Amino acid sequence: QLTFGTLDFQALQSAVPAYVVQCGTGFLTVIALLLFVGPIGKSGQFPLHVWLPDAMEGPTPVSALIHAATMVVAGVYLVGRAMFLFAEVPVVMNFIAWIGGFTAIFAASIAITQRQIKRILAYSTVSQLGYMMLALGAGSLTSSFFHLMTHAFFKAMLFLSAGAVMHAMAEEADIFKMGGLRKKMPVTFAAMTIGVLAIAGIPPFAGFFSKDEILAAAAAVSTPLYVLAVVTAFMTAFYMARLLFVTFMGEPASREAYDHAHEVGWFMRLPLLVLAVLSVFSGMWGHIFGFGEWVRFGAAAHEGIDWAIAGSSTVLAVLAMGLAWKIYVAKSWDADELAARCGILYRLSFHKFYIDEIYAALIKVLVDGIARVLYWLDVYIVDGIVNGLGGVVRLASGWLSPAENGQAQSYAGVYLCGVIILLAYGVYFAAKIMAMLGGAF
């Protein structure tokens, strides 16, 4: 508002290029970086991601609608809507891409070891939001918003499926206390399978088309970013397959919980079926009819699938799911033994890299420490000054109170003395002034 005189996006889009020509990008860089701080918090980007997994403590429909499909992508939308501003500052675009890429792989590395079903999906959401930011930083508004749309469908379905499982399991959320539920909950199992295949990027599900565009956009601007995105895709397929296999395959971990499990009613199954259809066909729709014709930055361009990128990422996703099968279903390797072999890496991932503990320590040391200092200043300095002034007033009043004896002749004497003193000062200053005037003439 102070720099451009308006907050209207269309007016800003016209004003920014002229401002760059006239003033350069120095101050615009500061504006863009500060503007991006909002999306970092709103869309759960590192290091302001910690609120989103904790928000999953709420009801599952809220998690599905608010924390997976709508509210958390507001930051992504803001960056995309203001792309005309960010695109003028390449260093900020690079910063956005790397924040998004790091967030994607960081959250995926945490999701691999989590046990709570909704917490796994929460960190998956953080990771996918990182994907969207990476695409924006790479300059591909189309792929970012395409993934925003497809992700809304399959992630909402995954959360609702998780809610159905928890409802059937008497609110149990630990996937390792489940098992074998595909027989008890076939509709939920089918919906969860579609969601897992979609987020893993297996064709022809929705995530395949949007993820392929993000990988292609990353490959076009930076090989390290592309490698990071591919590794994240591998990890995503692994931990989502782990969630699916441990929850629905194998033998029940608890016979009592298994016997209690049941398929949810139609009022809970119907949204799953609707979202399942969208999770299958929305990606194909966007690819066939050209999502970039409606959502784009710059000229519309309908690009075909990069089969080298799409094929390699699909192979990696299949391998990741096969690895999860070998560990958690076929049990060719003992999962606990693998965790023990990973040692500190597993502990770091399971404890979310101790980011929550670091924040708690910072609050205790920094915030509480500053509060104690300010409390001391308030009590002993501010209050001390006020109380000291009050003491001076009390002391002076103690000295002067004897003069207030109620005798009129005493008051008249004080008044007369005051008048004499004032007259003496007046005569003295008049003499000084006359002397100065006489010396001047």
Short mmCIF file of C-alpha atoms in Angstrom, two decimals:
data_model
loop_
_atom_site.label_atom_id
_atom_site.label_comp_id
_atom_site.label_asym_id
_atom_site.label_seq_id
_atom_site.Cartn_x
_atom_site.Cartn_y
_atom_site.Cartn_z
CA GLN A 1 0.00 0.00 0.00
CA LEU A 2 2.79 2.46 0.92
CA THR A 3 4.90 1.63 -2.12
CA PHE A 4 2.27 1.20 -4.84
CA GLY A 5 -0.71 3.03 -3.37
CA THR A 6 -3.06 0.07 -3.85
CA LEU A 7 -3.74 -3.47 -2.71
CA ASP A 8 -5.73 -4.43 -5.80
CA PHE A 9 -4.10 -7.35 -7.60
CA GLN A 10 -4.88 -6.08 -11.11
CA ALA A 11 -3.57 -2.62 -10.34
CA LEU A 12 -0.44 -4.10 -8.77
CA GLN A 13 0.13 -6.35 -11.78
CA SER A 14 0.26 -3.24 -13.95
CA ALA A 15 2.37 -1.22 -11.51
CA VAL A 16 5.09 -3.73 -10.59
CA PRO A 17 6.92 -3.92 -13.98
CA ALA A 18 7.10 -0.12 -14.21
CA TYR A 19 8.39 0.05 -10.63
CA VAL A 20 11.14 -2.47 -11.43
CA VAL A 21 12.25 -0.44 -14.47
CA GLN A 22 12.30 2.76 -12.46
CA CYS A 23 13.58 1.61 -9.05
CA GLY A 24 15.09 -1.84 -9.55
CA THR A 25 14.38 -4.92 -7.45
CA GLY A 26 16.17 -4.04 -4.20
CA PHE A 27 13.20 -2.98 -2.09
CA LEU A 28 10.88 -5.28 -4.04
CA THR A 29 12.98 -8.20 -2.81
CA VAL A 30 12.29 -7.18 0.79
CA ILE A 31 8.57 -6.84 0.02
CA ALA A 32 8.44 -10.27 -1.64
CA LEU A 33 10.33 -12.01 1.18
CA LEU A 34 8.14 -10.47 3.87
CA LEU A 35 5.02 -11.33 1.88
CA PHE A 36 6.19 -14.94 1.63
CA VAL A 37 6.48 -15.24 5.43
CA GLY A 38 2.67 -15.41 5.58
CA PRO A 39 2.39 -18.45 3.27
CA ILE A 40 5.21 -20.14 5.19
CA GLY A 41 3.03 -20.13 8.29
CA LYS A 42 -0.34 -20.52 6.61
CA SER A 43 0.66 -23.43 4.39
CA GLY A 44 2.84 -25.22 6.93
CA GLN A 45 6.25 -24.68 5.36
CA PHE A 46 9.41 -25.33 7.35
CA PRO A 47 10.07 -24.12 10.02
CA LEU A 48 6.48 -22.95 10.75
CA HIS A 49 4.93 -26.35 10.02
CA VAL A 50 4.50 -27.59 13.59
CA TRP A 51 0.95 -26.32 14.03
CA LEU A 52 -0.56 -28.41 11.24
CA PRO A 53 0.02 -31.94 12.66
CA ASP A 54 -1.21 -30.73 16.06
CA ALA A 55 -4.35 -29.34 14.42
CA MET A 56 -5.26 -32.90 13.43
CA GLU A 57 -6.42 -33.49 16.99
CA GLY A 58 -9.72 -32.01 15.83
CA PRO A 59 -12.59 -33.96 14.25
CA THR A 60 -11.70 -35.87 11.09
CA PRO A 61 -14.19 -34.06 8.80
CA VAL A 62 -12.52 -30.80 9.85
CA SER A 63 -9.12 -32.30 9.07
CA ALA A 64 -10.36 -33.46 5.67
CA LEU A 65 -11.96 -30.18 4.65
CA ILE A 66 -9.96 -27.49 6.41
CA HIS A 67 -6.53 -28.99 7.01
CA ALA A 68 -6.19 -30.93 3.77
CA ALA A 69 -8.17 -29.27 1.03
CA THR A 70 -8.95 -25.62 1.74
CA MET A 71 -7.42 -23.58 4.55
CA VAL A 72 -3.83 -24.78 4.39
CA VAL A 73 -3.55 -24.08 0.67
CA ALA A 74 -4.42 -20.41 1.17
CA GLY A 75 -0.70 -19.62 1.39
CA VAL A 76 -0.05 -21.48 -1.85
CA TYR A 77 -2.89 -19.57 -3.46
CA LEU A 78 -1.48 -16.23 -2.28
CA VAL A 79 1.93 -16.94 -3.79
CA GLY A 80 0.29 -18.05 -7.03
CA ARG A 81 -2.01 -15.05 -7.14
CA ALA A 82 0.93 -12.70 -6.56
CA MET A 83 3.18 -14.56 -8.99
CA PHE A 84 3.57 -11.38 -11.07
CA LEU A 85 5.40 -9.83 -8.09
CA PHE A 86 7.55 -12.83 -7.13
CA ALA A 87 8.54 -13.50 -10.75
CA GLU A 88 10.24 -10.11 -10.89
CA VAL A 89 12.69 -11.21 -8.18
CA PRO A 90 14.50 -14.44 -9.21
CA VAL A 91 16.30 -14.75 -5.87
CA VAL A 92 12.95 -14.91 -4.07
CA MET A 93 11.61 -17.46 -6.56
CA ASN A 94 14.66 -19.60 -5.86
CA PHE A 95 14.08 -19.20 -2.12
CA ILE A 96 10.43 -20.28 -2.50
CA ALA A 97 11.45 -23.33 -4.53
CA TRP A 98 14.02 -24.48 -1.98
CA ILE A 99 11.77 -23.84 1.03
CA GLY A 100 9.08 -25.91 -0.70
CA GLY A 101 11.48 -28.66 -1.73
CA PHE A 102 13.04 -28.94 1.71
CA THR A 103 9.62 -28.93 3.38
CA ALA A 104 8.50 -31.74 1.07
CA ILE A 105 11.38 -34.08 1.85
CA PHE A 106 11.59 -33.06 5.52
CA ALA A 107 7.93 -33.84 6.23
CA ALA A 108 8.11 -37.06 4.20
CA SER A 109 11.08 -38.23 6.26
CA ILE A 110 9.00 -37.73 9.42
CA ALA A 111 5.90 -39.47 8.07
CA ILE A 112 7.91 -42.65 7.40
CA THR A 113 8.18 -43.50 11.11
CA GLN A 114 4.93 -42.16 12.61
CA ARG A 115 2.37 -44.56 14.03
CA GLN A 116 -0.78 -42.42 14.37
CA ILE A 117 -2.88 -42.67 11.21
CA LYS A 118 -3.94 -39.01 11.09
CA ARG A 119 -0.45 -37.79 11.99
CA ILE A 120 0.98 -39.69 9.02
CA LEU A 121 -1.56 -37.99 6.78
CA ALA A 122 -0.82 -34.63 8.43
CA TYR A 123 2.88 -34.81 7.60
CA SER A 124 1.92 -36.05 4.16
CA THR A 125 -0.12 -32.86 3.75
CA VAL A 126 2.87 -30.75 4.81
CA SER A 127 5.01 -32.61 2.26
CA GLN A 128 2.51 -32.11 -0.55
CA LEU A 129 2.21 -28.41 0.28
CA GLY A 130 5.97 -28.29 -0.09
CA TYR A 131 5.55 -29.82 -3.55
CA MET A 132 3.14 -27.04 -4.49
CA MET A 133 5.54 -24.35 -3.24
CA LEU A 134 8.39 -25.96 -5.13
CA ALA A 135 6.37 -25.75 -8.33
CA LEU A 136 5.59 -22.08 -7.72
CA GLY A 137 9.24 -21.35 -7.08
CA ALA A 138 10.06 -23.10 -10.34
CA GLY A 139 7.66 -20.71 -12.08
CA SER A 140 4.98 -23.28 -12.85
CA LEU A 141 1.68 -21.89 -11.57
CA THR A 142 -0.24 -24.46 -13.60
CA SER A 143 1.39 -27.54 -12.07
CA SER A 144 1.15 -26.14 -8.55
CA PHE A 145 -2.55 -25.36 -8.78
CA PHE A 146 -3.24 -28.58 -10.68
CA HIS A 147 -1.72 -30.50 -7.78
CA LEU A 148 -3.63 -28.28 -5.36
CA MET A 149 -6.86 -29.46 -6.98
CA THR A 150 -6.06 -33.17 -7.24
CA HIS A 151 -4.54 -33.22 -3.75
CA ALA A 152 -7.76 -31.78 -2.33
CA PHE A 153 -9.70 -34.79 -3.63
CA PHE A 154 -7.46 -37.67 -2.64
CA LYS A 155 -6.22 -36.19 0.64
CA ALA A 156 -9.75 -35.37 1.82
CA MET A 157 -10.70 -38.94 0.96
CA LEU A 158 -7.69 -40.31 2.85
CA PHE A 159 -8.60 -38.33 5.95
CA LEU A 160 -12.22 -39.42 5.79
CA SER A 161 -11.06 -43.02 5.34
CA ALA A 162 -8.82 -42.61 8.38
CA GLY A 163 -11.79 -41.28 10.30
CA ALA A 164 -13.87 -44.26 9.24
CA VAL A 165 -11.14 -46.61 10.45
CA MET A 166 -10.85 -44.84 13.79
CA HIS A 167 -14.64 -44.91 14.17
CA ALA A 168 -14.67 -48.64 13.48
CA MET A 169 -11.76 -49.25 15.88
CA ALA A 170 -13.27 -47.39 18.87
CA GLU A 171 -11.15 -44.29 18.17
CA GLU A 172 -7.88 -46.24 18.07
CA ALA A 173 -5.35 -44.28 15.94
CA ASP A 174 -2.19 -46.43 16.13
CA ILE A 175 -1.92 -48.32 12.84
CA PHE A 176 0.15 -51.05 14.50
CA LYS A 177 -2.83 -51.89 16.71
CA MET A 178 -4.97 -52.55 13.63
CA GLY A 179 -4.45 -55.02 10.79
CA GLY A 180 -6.63 -57.20 8.56
CA LEU A 181 -9.38 -54.59 8.20
CA ARG A 182 -9.82 -55.11 4.46
CA LYS A 183 -12.22 -57.94 5.23
CA LYS A 184 -14.25 -55.93 7.71
CA MET A 185 -14.23 -52.62 5.79
CA PRO A 186 -14.05 -53.35 2.04
CA VAL A 187 -15.44 -49.97 0.91
CA THR A 188 -13.07 -48.00 3.15
CA PHE A 189 -10.21 -50.24 2.04
CA ALA A 190 -11.01 -49.56 -1.63
CA ALA A 191 -11.20 -45.80 -1.01
CA MET A 192 -7.94 -45.79 0.94
CA THR A 193 -6.25 -47.82 -1.79
CA ILE A 194 -7.34 -45.35 -4.47
CA GLY A 195 -6.08 -42.47 -2.33
CA VAL A 196 -2.72 -44.16 -1.76
CA LEU A 197 -2.28 -44.92 -5.46
CA ALA A 198 -3.23 -41.33 -6.30
CA ILE A 199 -0.79 -39.69 -3.90
CA ALA A 200 1.93 -42.15 -4.91
CA GLY A 201 1.54 -41.02 -8.52
CA ILE A 202 0.47 -44.31 -10.05
CA PRO A 203 -1.30 -43.91 -13.43
CA PRO A 204 -4.09 -43.28 -14.24
CA PHE A 205 -4.93 -41.80 -10.84
CA ALA A 206 -5.08 -38.04 -10.31
CA GLY A 207 -1.76 -37.59 -8.55
CA PHE A 208 0.16 -39.07 -11.46
CA PHE A 209 -0.66 -36.21 -13.80
CA SER A 210 -0.17 -33.32 -11.35
CA LYS A 211 2.96 -34.79 -9.78
CA ASP A 212 4.49 -35.39 -13.21
CA GLU A 213 4.03 -31.71 -14.08
CA ILE A 214 5.74 -30.64 -10.85
CA LEU A 215 8.67 -32.98 -11.47
CA ALA A 216 8.97 -31.70 -15.03
CA ALA A 217 8.91 -28.09 -13.82
CA ALA A 218 11.60 -28.83 -11.25
CA ALA A 219 13.76 -30.64 -13.81
CA ALA A 220 13.53 -27.63 -16.13
CA VAL A 221 15.03 -25.21 -13.60
CA SER A 222 17.28 -27.21 -11.27
CA THR A 223 18.65 -30.75 -11.25
CA PRO A 224 19.15 -30.75 -7.43
CA LEU A 225 15.53 -29.68 -6.95
CA TYR A 226 14.39 -32.41 -9.32
CA VAL A 227 16.39 -35.07 -7.45
CA LEU A 228 14.97 -33.83 -4.15
CA ALA A 229 11.43 -34.02 -5.57
CA VAL A 230 11.98 -37.54 -6.92
CA VAL A 231 13.34 -38.78 -3.59
CA THR A 232 10.32 -37.25 -1.89
CA ALA A 233 8.03 -39.07 -4.32
CA PHE A 234 9.74 -42.37 -3.46
CA MET A 235 9.35 -41.71 0.27
CA THR A 236 5.70 -40.70 -0.20
CA ALA A 237 4.84 -43.95 -1.96
CA PHE A 238 6.64 -45.90 0.78
CA TYR A 239 5.00 -44.36 3.84
CA MET A 240 1.53 -44.31 2.29
CA ALA A 241 1.85 -47.97 1.30
CA ARG A 242 3.05 -48.66 4.85
CA LEU A 243 -0.10 -47.01 6.21
CA LEU A 244 -2.33 -49.02 3.86
CA PHE A 245 -0.65 -52.38 4.40
CA VAL A 246 -0.31 -52.18 8.18
CA THR A 247 -3.91 -51.02 8.61
CA PHE A 248 -5.71 -53.31 6.17
CA MET A 249 -3.40 -56.26 5.41
CA GLY A 250 -1.95 -59.04 7.48
CA GLU A 251 -3.36 -60.41 10.69
CA PRO A 252 -5.20 -58.31 13.28
CA ALA A 253 -2.94 -56.95 16.00
CA SER A 254 -5.83 -57.10 18.45
CA ARG A 255 -8.56 -59.70 18.06
CA GLU A 256 -10.91 -57.78 20.35
CA ALA A 257 -10.51 -54.56 18.33
CA TYR A 258 -10.85 -56.52 15.09
CA ASP A 259 -14.07 -58.15 16.22
CA HIS A 260 -15.46 -54.73 17.11
CA ALA A 261 -14.54 -53.26 13.68
CA HIS A 262 -17.29 -52.70 11.13
CA GLU A 263 -17.92 -50.84 7.92
CA VAL A 264 -19.26 -47.34 8.44
CA GLY A 265 -22.76 -46.32 7.44
CA TRP A 266 -23.77 -44.89 4.09
CA PHE A 267 -23.70 -41.31 5.32
CA MET A 268 -19.95 -41.80 5.86
CA ARG A 269 -19.35 -44.02 2.84
CA LEU A 270 -21.01 -41.77 0.25
CA PRO A 271 -18.40 -38.95 0.49
CA LEU A 272 -15.69 -41.58 0.10
CA LEU A 273 -17.25 -42.83 -3.13
CA VAL A 274 -17.63 -39.31 -4.56
CA LEU A 275 -14.04 -38.38 -3.70
CA ALA A 276 -12.81 -41.73 -5.03
CA VAL A 277 -14.30 -40.95 -8.45
CA LEU A 278 -12.68 -37.50 -8.42
CA SER A 279 -9.37 -39.00 -7.30
CA VAL A 280 -9.41 -41.26 -10.33
CA PHE A 281 -10.63 -38.93 -13.05
CA SER A 282 -9.70 -35.35 -12.08
CA GLY A 283 -6.09 -35.78 -13.19
CA MET A 284 -7.08 -37.18 -16.58
CA TRP A 285 -9.63 -34.38 -17.00
CA GLY A 286 -7.01 -31.73 -16.28
CA HIS A 287 -4.53 -33.34 -18.64
CA ILE A 288 -6.91 -33.98 -21.54
CA PHE A 289 -8.69 -30.64 -21.45
CA GLY A 290 -5.64 -28.59 -20.53
CA PHE A 291 -5.68 -27.30 -17.00
CA GLY A 292 -3.19 -24.64 -18.08
CA GLU A 293 -5.80 -23.08 -20.34
CA TRP A 294 -7.63 -21.87 -17.24
CA VAL A 295 -4.89 -21.51 -14.62
CA ARG A 296 -1.59 -20.18 -15.85
CA PHE A 297 1.03 -17.48 -15.49
CA GLY A 298 1.91 -16.01 -18.84
CA ALA A 299 0.91 -17.61 -22.11
CA ALA A 300 -1.11 -20.82 -22.00
CA ALA A 301 0.88 -23.87 -22.96
CA HIS A 302 -0.44 -27.41 -23.11
CA GLU A 303 2.49 -29.74 -22.70
CA GLY A 304 2.36 -33.49 -23.08
CA ILE A 305 3.62 -35.92 -20.48
CA ASP A 306 7.38 -36.18 -20.19
CA TRP A 307 7.50 -39.96 -20.33
CA ALA A 308 11.09 -40.18 -19.11
CA ILE A 309 10.22 -38.28 -15.94
CA ALA A 310 6.78 -39.82 -15.52
CA GLY A 311 8.00 -43.34 -16.23
CA SER A 312 10.98 -43.17 -13.88
CA SER A 313 8.91 -41.68 -11.04
CA THR A 314 6.24 -44.35 -11.51
CA VAL A 315 8.85 -47.12 -11.38
CA LEU A 316 10.30 -45.63 -8.20
CA ALA A 317 6.81 -45.42 -6.66
CA VAL A 318 6.12 -49.06 -7.49
CA LEU A 319 9.49 -50.07 -6.01
CA ALA A 320 8.73 -48.09 -2.85
CA MET A 321 5.36 -49.79 -2.48
CA GLY A 322 6.98 -53.16 -3.13
CA LEU A 323 9.53 -52.41 -0.41
CA ALA A 324 6.73 -51.58 2.02
CA TRP A 325 5.02 -54.87 1.08
CA LYS A 326 8.20 -56.85 1.75
CA ILE A 327 8.66 -55.26 5.16
CA TYR A 328 5.11 -55.00 6.51
CA VAL A 329 3.16 -57.78 4.75
CA ALA A 330 5.59 -60.46 3.57
CA LYS A 331 7.80 -59.59 6.58
CA SER A 332 10.96 -60.52 4.69
CA TRP A 333 12.73 -58.03 6.96
CA ASP A 334 11.91 -57.27 10.55
CA ALA A 335 10.69 -53.66 10.84
CA ASP A 336 11.94 -53.26 14.41
CA GLU A 337 15.37 -54.57 13.46
CA LEU A 338 15.55 -52.15 10.54
CA ALA A 339 14.60 -49.31 12.87
CA ALA A 340 17.32 -50.34 15.31
CA ARG A 341 19.88 -50.46 12.50
CA CYS A 342 18.95 -46.95 11.44
CA GLY A 343 19.72 -45.80 14.96
CA ILE A 344 19.80 -42.05 15.35
CA LEU A 345 18.19 -41.49 11.95
CA TYR A 346 15.11 -43.41 13.04
CA ARG A 347 14.98 -41.59 16.38
CA LEU A 348 15.29 -38.21 14.69
CA SER A 349 12.47 -39.06 12.30
CA PHE A 350 10.20 -40.59 14.97
CA HIS A 351 10.68 -37.59 17.25
CA LYS A 352 10.08 -35.19 14.32
CA PHE A 353 13.69 -34.00 14.48
CA TYR A 354 12.89 -32.58 17.91
CA ILE A 355 11.50 -29.40 16.34
CA ASP A 356 8.69 -29.25 18.91
CA GLU A 357 11.22 -29.64 21.73
CA ILE A 358 13.41 -26.93 20.22
CA TYR A 359 10.44 -24.57 20.09
CA ALA A 360 9.54 -25.45 23.69
CA ALA A 361 13.13 -24.78 24.79
CA LEU A 362 13.19 -21.46 22.93
CA ILE A 363 9.95 -20.45 24.62
CA LYS A 364 11.28 -21.45 28.02
CA VAL A 365 14.71 -19.86 27.62
CA LEU A 366 14.05 -16.91 25.32
CA VAL A 367 10.42 -15.90 25.82
CA ASP A 368 10.24 -16.77 29.52
CA GLY A 369 13.71 -15.28 30.07
CA ILE A 370 12.77 -11.99 28.44
CA ALA A 371 9.51 -12.02 30.41
CA ARG A 372 11.45 -12.41 33.69
CA VAL A 373 13.76 -9.51 32.77
CA LEU A 374 10.83 -7.30 31.81
CA TYR A 375 9.04 -8.31 35.03
CA TRP A 376 12.09 -7.24 37.07
CA LEU A 377 12.27 -3.94 35.18
CA ASP A 378 8.57 -3.35 35.76
CA VAL A 379 8.66 -4.15 39.47
CA TYR A 380 11.96 -2.58 40.45
CA ILE A 381 12.51 0.19 37.88
CA VAL A 382 9.10 1.41 36.66
CA ASP A 383 7.28 0.75 39.92
CA GLY A 384 10.38 1.93 41.81
CA ILE A 385 10.35 5.30 40.08
CA VAL A 386 6.62 5.77 40.70
CA ASN A 387 6.89 4.65 44.32
CA GLY A 388 9.98 6.86 44.76
CA LEU A 389 8.15 9.92 43.52
CA GLY A 390 5.35 9.10 45.91
CA GLY A 391 7.89 8.90 48.76
CA VAL A 392 9.35 12.29 47.86
CA VAL A 393 5.86 13.80 47.93
CA ARG A 394 5.15 12.21 51.32
CA LEU A 395 8.49 13.48 52.70
CA ALA A 396 7.93 17.01 51.41
CA SER A 397 4.41 17.04 52.78
CA GLY A 398 5.78 15.99 56.14
CA TRP A 399 8.15 18.96 56.13
CA LEU A 400 5.53 21.48 55.01
CA SER A 401 2.56 20.29 57.04
CA PRO A 402 3.63 22.14 60.26
CA ALA A 403 3.23 25.45 58.41
CA GLU A 404 -0.48 24.71 57.99
CA ASN A 405 -1.41 25.58 61.60
CA GLY A 406 -4.68 27.47 60.93
CA GLN A 407 -3.41 30.84 62.27
CA ALA A 408 -4.22 33.77 59.94
CA GLN A 409 -1.34 35.92 61.20
CA SER A 410 1.16 33.14 60.32
CA TYR A 411 -0.24 32.87 56.80
CA ALA A 412 -0.11 36.70 56.42
CA GLY A 413 3.52 36.72 57.57
CA VAL A 414 4.44 33.99 55.02
CA TYR A 415 2.55 35.90 52.33
CA LEU A 416 4.40 39.14 53.20
CA CYS A 417 7.77 37.39 53.13
CA GLY A 418 6.93 35.96 49.75
CA VAL A 419 5.99 39.34 48.39
CA ILE A 420 9.22 40.89 49.71
CA ILE A 421 11.30 38.08 48.14
CA LEU A 422 9.55 38.50 44.78
CA LEU A 423 10.02 42.27 44.89
CA ALA A 424 13.68 41.85 45.71
CA TYR A 425 14.14 39.48 42.77
CA GLY A 426 12.25 41.95 40.56
CA VAL A 427 14.45 44.88 41.58
CA TYR A 428 17.57 42.76 41.11
CA PHE A 429 16.64 41.67 37.60
CA ALA A 430 15.50 45.22 36.66
CA ALA A 431 18.88 46.55 37.74
CA LYS A 432 20.66 43.87 35.70
CA ILE A 433 18.61 44.74 32.61
CA MET A 434 19.27 48.50 33.02
CA ALA A 435 22.97 47.81 33.37
CA MET A 436 22.98 45.73 30.18
CA LEU A 437 21.05 48.47 28.32
CA GLY A 438 23.39 51.17 29.60
CA GLY A 439 26.44 49.19 28.42
CA ALA A 440 24.89 48.77 24.98
CA PHE A 441 24.44 52.53 24.54
#
